[in-house]
mmCIF file of C-alpha atoms in Angstrom:
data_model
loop_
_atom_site.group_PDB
_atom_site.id
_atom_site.type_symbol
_atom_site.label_atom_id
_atom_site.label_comp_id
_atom_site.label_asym_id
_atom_site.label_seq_id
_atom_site.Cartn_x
_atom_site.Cartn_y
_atom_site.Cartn_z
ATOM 1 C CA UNK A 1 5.229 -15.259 -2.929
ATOM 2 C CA UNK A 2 6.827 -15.262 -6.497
ATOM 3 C CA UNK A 3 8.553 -18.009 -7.777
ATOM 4 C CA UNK A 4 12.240 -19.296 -6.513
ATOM 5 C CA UNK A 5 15.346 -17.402 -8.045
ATOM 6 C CA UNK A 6 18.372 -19.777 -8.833
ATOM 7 C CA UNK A 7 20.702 -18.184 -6.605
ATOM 8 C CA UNK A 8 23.240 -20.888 -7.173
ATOM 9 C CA UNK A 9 26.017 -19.214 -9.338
ATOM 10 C CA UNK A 10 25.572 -15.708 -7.194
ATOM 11 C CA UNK A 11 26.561 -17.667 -3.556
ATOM 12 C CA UNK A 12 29.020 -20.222 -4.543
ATOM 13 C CA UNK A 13 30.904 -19.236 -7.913
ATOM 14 C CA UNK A 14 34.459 -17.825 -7.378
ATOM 15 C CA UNK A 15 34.648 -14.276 -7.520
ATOM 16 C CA UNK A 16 37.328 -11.944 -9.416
ATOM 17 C CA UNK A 17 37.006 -8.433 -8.649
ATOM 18 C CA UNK A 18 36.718 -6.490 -11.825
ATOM 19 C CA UNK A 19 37.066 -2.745 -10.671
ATOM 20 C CA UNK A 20 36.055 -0.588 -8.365
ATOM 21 C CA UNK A 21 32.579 1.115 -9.049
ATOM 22 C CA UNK A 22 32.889 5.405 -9.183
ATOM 23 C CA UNK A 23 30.849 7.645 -7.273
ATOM 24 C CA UNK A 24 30.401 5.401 -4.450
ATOM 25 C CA UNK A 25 30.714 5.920 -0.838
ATOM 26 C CA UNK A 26 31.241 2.901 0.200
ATOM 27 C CA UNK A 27 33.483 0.207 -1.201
ATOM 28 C CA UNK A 28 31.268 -1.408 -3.887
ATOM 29 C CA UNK A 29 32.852 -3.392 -6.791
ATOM 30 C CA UNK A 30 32.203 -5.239 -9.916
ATOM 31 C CA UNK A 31 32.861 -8.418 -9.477
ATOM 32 C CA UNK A 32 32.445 -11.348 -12.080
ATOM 33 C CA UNK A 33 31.383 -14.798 -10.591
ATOM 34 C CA UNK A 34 31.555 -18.363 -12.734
ATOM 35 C CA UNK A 35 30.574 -21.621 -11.341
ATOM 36 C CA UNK A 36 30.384 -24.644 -13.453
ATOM 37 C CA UNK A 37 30.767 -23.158 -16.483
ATOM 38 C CA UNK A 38 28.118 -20.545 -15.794
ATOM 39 C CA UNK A 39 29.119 -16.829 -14.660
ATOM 40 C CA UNK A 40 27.414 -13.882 -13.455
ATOM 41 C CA UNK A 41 28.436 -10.738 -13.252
ATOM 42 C CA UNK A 42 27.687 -9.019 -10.120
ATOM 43 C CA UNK A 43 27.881 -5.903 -7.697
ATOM 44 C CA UNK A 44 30.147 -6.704 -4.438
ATOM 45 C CA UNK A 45 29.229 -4.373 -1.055
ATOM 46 C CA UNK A 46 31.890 -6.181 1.419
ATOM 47 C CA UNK A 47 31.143 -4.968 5.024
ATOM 48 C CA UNK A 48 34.681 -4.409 5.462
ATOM 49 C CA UNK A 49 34.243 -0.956 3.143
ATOM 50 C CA UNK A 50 31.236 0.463 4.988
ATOM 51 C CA UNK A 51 31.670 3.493 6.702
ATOM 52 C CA UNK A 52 30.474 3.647 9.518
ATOM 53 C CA UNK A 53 27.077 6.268 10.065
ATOM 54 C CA UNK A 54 25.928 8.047 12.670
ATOM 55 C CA UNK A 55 22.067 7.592 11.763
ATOM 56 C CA UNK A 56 22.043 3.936 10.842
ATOM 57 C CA UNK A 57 23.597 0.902 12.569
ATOM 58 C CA UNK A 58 26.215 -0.815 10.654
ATOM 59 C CA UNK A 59 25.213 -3.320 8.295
ATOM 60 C CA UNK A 60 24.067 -2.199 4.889
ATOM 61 C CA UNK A 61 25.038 -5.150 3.409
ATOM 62 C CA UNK A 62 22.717 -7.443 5.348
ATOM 63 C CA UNK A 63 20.481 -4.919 4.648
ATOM 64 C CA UNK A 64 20.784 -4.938 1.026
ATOM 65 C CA UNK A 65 20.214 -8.423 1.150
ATOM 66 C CA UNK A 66 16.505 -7.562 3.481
ATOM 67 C CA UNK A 67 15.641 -5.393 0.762
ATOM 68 C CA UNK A 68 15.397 -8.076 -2.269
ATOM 69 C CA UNK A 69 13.755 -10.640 0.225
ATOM 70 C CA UNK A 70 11.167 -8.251 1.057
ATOM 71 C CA UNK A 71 10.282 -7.618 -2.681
ATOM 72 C CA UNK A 72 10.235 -11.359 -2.798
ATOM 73 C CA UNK A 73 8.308 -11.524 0.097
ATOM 74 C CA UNK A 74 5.488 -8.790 -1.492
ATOM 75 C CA UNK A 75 5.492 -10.453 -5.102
ATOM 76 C CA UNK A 76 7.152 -7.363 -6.607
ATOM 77 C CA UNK A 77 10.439 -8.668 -7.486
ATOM 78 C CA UNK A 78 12.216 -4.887 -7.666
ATOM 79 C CA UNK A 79 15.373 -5.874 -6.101
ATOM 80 C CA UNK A 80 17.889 -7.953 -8.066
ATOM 81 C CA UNK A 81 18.559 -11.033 -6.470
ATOM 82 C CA UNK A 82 21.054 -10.622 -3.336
ATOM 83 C CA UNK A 83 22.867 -12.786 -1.683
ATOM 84 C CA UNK A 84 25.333 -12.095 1.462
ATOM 85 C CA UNK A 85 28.467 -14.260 1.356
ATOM 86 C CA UNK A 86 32.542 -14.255 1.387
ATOM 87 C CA UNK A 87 34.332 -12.494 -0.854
ATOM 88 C CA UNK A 88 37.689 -11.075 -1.356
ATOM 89 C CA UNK A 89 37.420 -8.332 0.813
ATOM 90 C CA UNK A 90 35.270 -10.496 3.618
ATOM 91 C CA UNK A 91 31.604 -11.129 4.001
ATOM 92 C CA UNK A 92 29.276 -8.982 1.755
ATOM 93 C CA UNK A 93 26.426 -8.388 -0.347
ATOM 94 C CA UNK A 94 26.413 -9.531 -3.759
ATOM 95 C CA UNK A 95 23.409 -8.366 -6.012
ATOM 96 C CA UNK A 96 23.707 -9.359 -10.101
ATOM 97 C CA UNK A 97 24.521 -6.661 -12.192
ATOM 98 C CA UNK A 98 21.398 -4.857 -13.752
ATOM 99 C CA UNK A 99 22.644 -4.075 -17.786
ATOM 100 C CA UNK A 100 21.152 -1.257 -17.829
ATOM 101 C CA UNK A 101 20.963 2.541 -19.748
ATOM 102 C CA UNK A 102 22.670 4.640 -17.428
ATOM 103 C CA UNK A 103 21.407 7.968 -18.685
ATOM 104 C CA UNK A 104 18.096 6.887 -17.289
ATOM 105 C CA UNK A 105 16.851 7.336 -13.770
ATOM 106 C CA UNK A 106 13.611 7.884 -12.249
ATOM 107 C CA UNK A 107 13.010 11.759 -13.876
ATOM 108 C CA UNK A 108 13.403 10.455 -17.414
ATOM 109 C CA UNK A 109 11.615 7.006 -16.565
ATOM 110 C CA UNK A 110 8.889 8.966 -15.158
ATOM 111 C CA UNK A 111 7.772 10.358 -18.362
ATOM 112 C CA UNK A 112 6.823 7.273 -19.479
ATOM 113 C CA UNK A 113 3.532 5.804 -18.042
ATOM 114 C CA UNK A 114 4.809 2.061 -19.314
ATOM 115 C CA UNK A 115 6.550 2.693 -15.908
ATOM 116 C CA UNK A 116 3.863 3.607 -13.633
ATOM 117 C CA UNK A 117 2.572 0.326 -12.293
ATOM 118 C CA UNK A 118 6.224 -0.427 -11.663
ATOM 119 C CA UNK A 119 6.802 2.961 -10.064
ATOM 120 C CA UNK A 120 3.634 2.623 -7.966
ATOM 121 C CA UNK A 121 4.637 -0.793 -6.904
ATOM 122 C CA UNK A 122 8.347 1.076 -5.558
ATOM 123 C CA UNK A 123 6.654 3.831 -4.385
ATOM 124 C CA UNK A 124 5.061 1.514 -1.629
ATOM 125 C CA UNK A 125 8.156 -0.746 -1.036
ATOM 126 C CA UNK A 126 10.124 2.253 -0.355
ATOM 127 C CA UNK A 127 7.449 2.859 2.879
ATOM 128 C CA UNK A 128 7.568 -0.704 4.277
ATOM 129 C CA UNK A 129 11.151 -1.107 3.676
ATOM 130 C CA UNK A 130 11.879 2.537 5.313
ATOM 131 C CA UNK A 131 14.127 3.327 1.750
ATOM 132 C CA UNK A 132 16.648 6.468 3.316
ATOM 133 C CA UNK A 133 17.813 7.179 0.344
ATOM 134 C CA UNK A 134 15.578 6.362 -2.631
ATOM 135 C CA UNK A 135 17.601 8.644 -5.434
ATOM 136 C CA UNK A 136 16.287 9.087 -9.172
ATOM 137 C CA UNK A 137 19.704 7.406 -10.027
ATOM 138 C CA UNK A 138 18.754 4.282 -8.161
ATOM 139 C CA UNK A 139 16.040 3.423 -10.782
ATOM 140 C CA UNK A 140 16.955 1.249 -13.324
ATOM 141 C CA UNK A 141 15.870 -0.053 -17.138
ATOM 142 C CA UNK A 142 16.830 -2.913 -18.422
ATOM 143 C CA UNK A 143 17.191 -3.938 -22.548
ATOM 144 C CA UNK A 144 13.638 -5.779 -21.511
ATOM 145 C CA UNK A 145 11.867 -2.349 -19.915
ATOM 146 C CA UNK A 146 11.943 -3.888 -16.503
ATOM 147 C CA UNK A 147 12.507 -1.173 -13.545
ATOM 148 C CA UNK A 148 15.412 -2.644 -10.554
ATOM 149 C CA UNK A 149 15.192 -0.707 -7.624
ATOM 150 C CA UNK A 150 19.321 -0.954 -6.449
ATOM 151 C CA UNK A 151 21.429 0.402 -3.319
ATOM 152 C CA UNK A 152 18.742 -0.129 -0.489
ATOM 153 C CA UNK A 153 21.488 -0.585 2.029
ATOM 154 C CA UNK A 154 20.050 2.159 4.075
ATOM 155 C CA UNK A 155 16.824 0.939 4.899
ATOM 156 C CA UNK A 156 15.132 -1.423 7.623
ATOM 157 C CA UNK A 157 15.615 1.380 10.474
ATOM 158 C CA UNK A 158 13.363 1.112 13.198
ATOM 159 C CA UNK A 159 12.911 4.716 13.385
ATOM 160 C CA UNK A 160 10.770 6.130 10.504
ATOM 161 C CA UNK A 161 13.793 7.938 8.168
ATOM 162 C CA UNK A 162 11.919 7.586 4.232
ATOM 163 C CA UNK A 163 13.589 9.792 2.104
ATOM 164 C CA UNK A 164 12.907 9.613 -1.544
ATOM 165 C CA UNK A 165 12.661 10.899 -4.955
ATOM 166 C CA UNK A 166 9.347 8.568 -5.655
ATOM 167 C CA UNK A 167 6.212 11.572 -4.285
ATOM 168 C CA UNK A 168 4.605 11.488 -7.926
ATOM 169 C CA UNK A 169 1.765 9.364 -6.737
ATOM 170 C CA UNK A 170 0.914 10.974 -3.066
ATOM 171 C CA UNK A 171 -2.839 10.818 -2.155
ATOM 172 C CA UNK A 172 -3.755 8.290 -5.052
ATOM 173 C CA UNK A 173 -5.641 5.146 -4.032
ATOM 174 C CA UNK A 174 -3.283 1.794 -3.362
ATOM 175 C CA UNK A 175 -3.640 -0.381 -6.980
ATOM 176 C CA UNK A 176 -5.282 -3.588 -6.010
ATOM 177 C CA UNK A 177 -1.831 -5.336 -6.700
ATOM 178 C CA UNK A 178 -0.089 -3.575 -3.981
ATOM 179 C CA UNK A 179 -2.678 -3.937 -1.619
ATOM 180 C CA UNK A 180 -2.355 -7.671 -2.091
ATOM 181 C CA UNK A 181 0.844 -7.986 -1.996
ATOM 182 C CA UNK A 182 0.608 -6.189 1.806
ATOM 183 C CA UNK A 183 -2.525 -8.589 2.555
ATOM 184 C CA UNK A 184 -0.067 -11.696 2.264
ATOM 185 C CA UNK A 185 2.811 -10.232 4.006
ATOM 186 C CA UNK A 186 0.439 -9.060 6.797
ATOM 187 C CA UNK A 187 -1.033 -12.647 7.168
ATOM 188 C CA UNK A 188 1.986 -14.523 6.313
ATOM 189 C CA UNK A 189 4.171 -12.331 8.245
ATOM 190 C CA UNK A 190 8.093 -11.842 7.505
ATOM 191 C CA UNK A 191 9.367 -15.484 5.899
ATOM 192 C CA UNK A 192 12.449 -16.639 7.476
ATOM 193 C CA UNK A 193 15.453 -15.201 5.417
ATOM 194 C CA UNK A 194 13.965 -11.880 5.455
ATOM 195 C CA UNK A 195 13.420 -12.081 9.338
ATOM 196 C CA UNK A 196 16.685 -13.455 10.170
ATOM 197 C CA UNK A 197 18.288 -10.314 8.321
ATOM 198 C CA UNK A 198 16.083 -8.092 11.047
ATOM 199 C CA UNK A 199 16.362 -7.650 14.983
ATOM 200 C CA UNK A 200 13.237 -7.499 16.459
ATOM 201 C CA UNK A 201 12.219 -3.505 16.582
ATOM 202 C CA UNK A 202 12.974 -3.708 12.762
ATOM 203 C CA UNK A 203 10.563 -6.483 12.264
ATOM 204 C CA UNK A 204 7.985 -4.954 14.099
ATOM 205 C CA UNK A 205 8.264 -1.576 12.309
ATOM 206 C CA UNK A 206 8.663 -3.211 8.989
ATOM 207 C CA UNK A 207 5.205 -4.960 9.729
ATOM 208 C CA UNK A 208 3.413 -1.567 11.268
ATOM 209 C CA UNK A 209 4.576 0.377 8.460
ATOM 210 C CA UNK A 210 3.079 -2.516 6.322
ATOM 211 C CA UNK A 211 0.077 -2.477 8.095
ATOM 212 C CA UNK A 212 -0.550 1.481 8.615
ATOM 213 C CA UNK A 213 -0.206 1.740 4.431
ATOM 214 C CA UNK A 214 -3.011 -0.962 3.630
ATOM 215 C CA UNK A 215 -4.779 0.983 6.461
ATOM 216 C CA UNK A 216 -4.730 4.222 4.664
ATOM 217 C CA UNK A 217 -5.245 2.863 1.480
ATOM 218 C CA UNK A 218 -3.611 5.648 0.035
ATOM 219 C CA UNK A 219 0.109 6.551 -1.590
ATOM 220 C CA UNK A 220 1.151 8.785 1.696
ATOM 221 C CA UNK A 221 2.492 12.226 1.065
ATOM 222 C CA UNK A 222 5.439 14.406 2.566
ATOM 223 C CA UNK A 223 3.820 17.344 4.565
ATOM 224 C CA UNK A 224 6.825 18.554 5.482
ATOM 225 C CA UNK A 225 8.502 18.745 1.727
ATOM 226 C CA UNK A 226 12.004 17.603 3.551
ATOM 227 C CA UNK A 227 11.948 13.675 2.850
ATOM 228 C CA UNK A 228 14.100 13.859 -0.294
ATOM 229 C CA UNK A 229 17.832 12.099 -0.384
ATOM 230 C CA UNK A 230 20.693 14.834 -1.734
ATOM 231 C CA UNK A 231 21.805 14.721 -4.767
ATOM 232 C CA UNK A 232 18.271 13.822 -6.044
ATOM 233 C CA UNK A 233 20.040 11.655 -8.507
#
């Protein structure tokens, strides 16, 4: 488990919605958040703005919010931190905004191999976490080099849906870090705020999927060639 986040400005600042963010299918906003003096600014997923899907259950926000516990949970820390809590538009995720290079995304980030332990380490949360829609553009740099794996609101599905951009490292032997990073989650099991987040089937699955990756001991591959999101950025 990695050290606590202070989470403190992110769930109880007051939040003014800067604009609307484009491109996005959902309602999802910029939002800035100041508590005390301190502010953050932030990205705001209210459930209110979800449309409704007729693969996945409603809920991507609490699901958004699954997705940075469980890269807690596993020692990774590739989610920004993500809270669910009120906002103007209702109850919501809020994740802090990643200052990032937008030109970048996984194909350019790929080319440099500063990235690859990072990469690796996303290539395997995408498989426990059940990522749908893992697209190049939802790989981030920071001014610090750090990669932030952002919208994972359609993941957690009991049903085994991976779809993703991340294939680079198919059939190459788990890095000891990853593998312990599954060993504690196995024998530690889901900690509370992730497995509140989950009903039951999607704790189970979460854990199998988990389990069948240490098993293997192996980055899995796509024999069918299909599980890629669209656009692939």
């Amino acid at each position: 488990m990695t050290a606590g986040v202070d989470l403190t400005v992110l769930r109880g600042g007051e939040m003014t919605v800067e604009g609307r963010m484009p491109y996005s299918s959902n309602g999802t906003f910029l939002v800035r958040i100041e508590l005390d003096g301190d502010e953050e600014l932030a990205i705001y997923k209210p459930v209110a703005a979800e449309r409704p899907l007729w693969d996945y259950p409603s809920g991507l926000a609490r699901r958004e919010v699954a997705a940075y516990e469980l890269s807690r949970a596993l020692g990774w820390d590739l989610v920004p931190p993500t809270v669910l809590r009120d906002g103007p538009f209702g109850e919501g995720s809020v994740q802090r905004f990643v200052d990032a290079d937008f030109s970048e995304h996984y194909f350019t980030l790929r080319e440099d191999e500063a990235h690859d332990d990072a990469f690796r380490r996303l290539c395997a949360f995408d498989i426990v976490a059940n990522s749908g829609d893992r697209k190049g553009g939802h790989c981030l740099v920071d001014g610090d080099g750090r990669i932030w794996a952002i919208d994972n609101g359609l993941s957690f599905h009991q049903e085994f849906k991976v779809r993703t951009v991340i294939w680079d490292y198919a059939g190459e032997p788990l890095p000891s870090e990853v593998a312990e990073g599954l060993i504690a989650l196995l024998d530690d099991g889901l900690p509370g705020p992730l497995a509140e987040l989950l009903d039951p089937f999607e704790r189970d699955a979460a854990l199998t999927r988990a389990g069948a990756l240490l098993q293997t001991a192996h980055f899995p591959h796509d024999p069918t060639g299909h599980r890629y999101p669209w656009p692939l950025v």
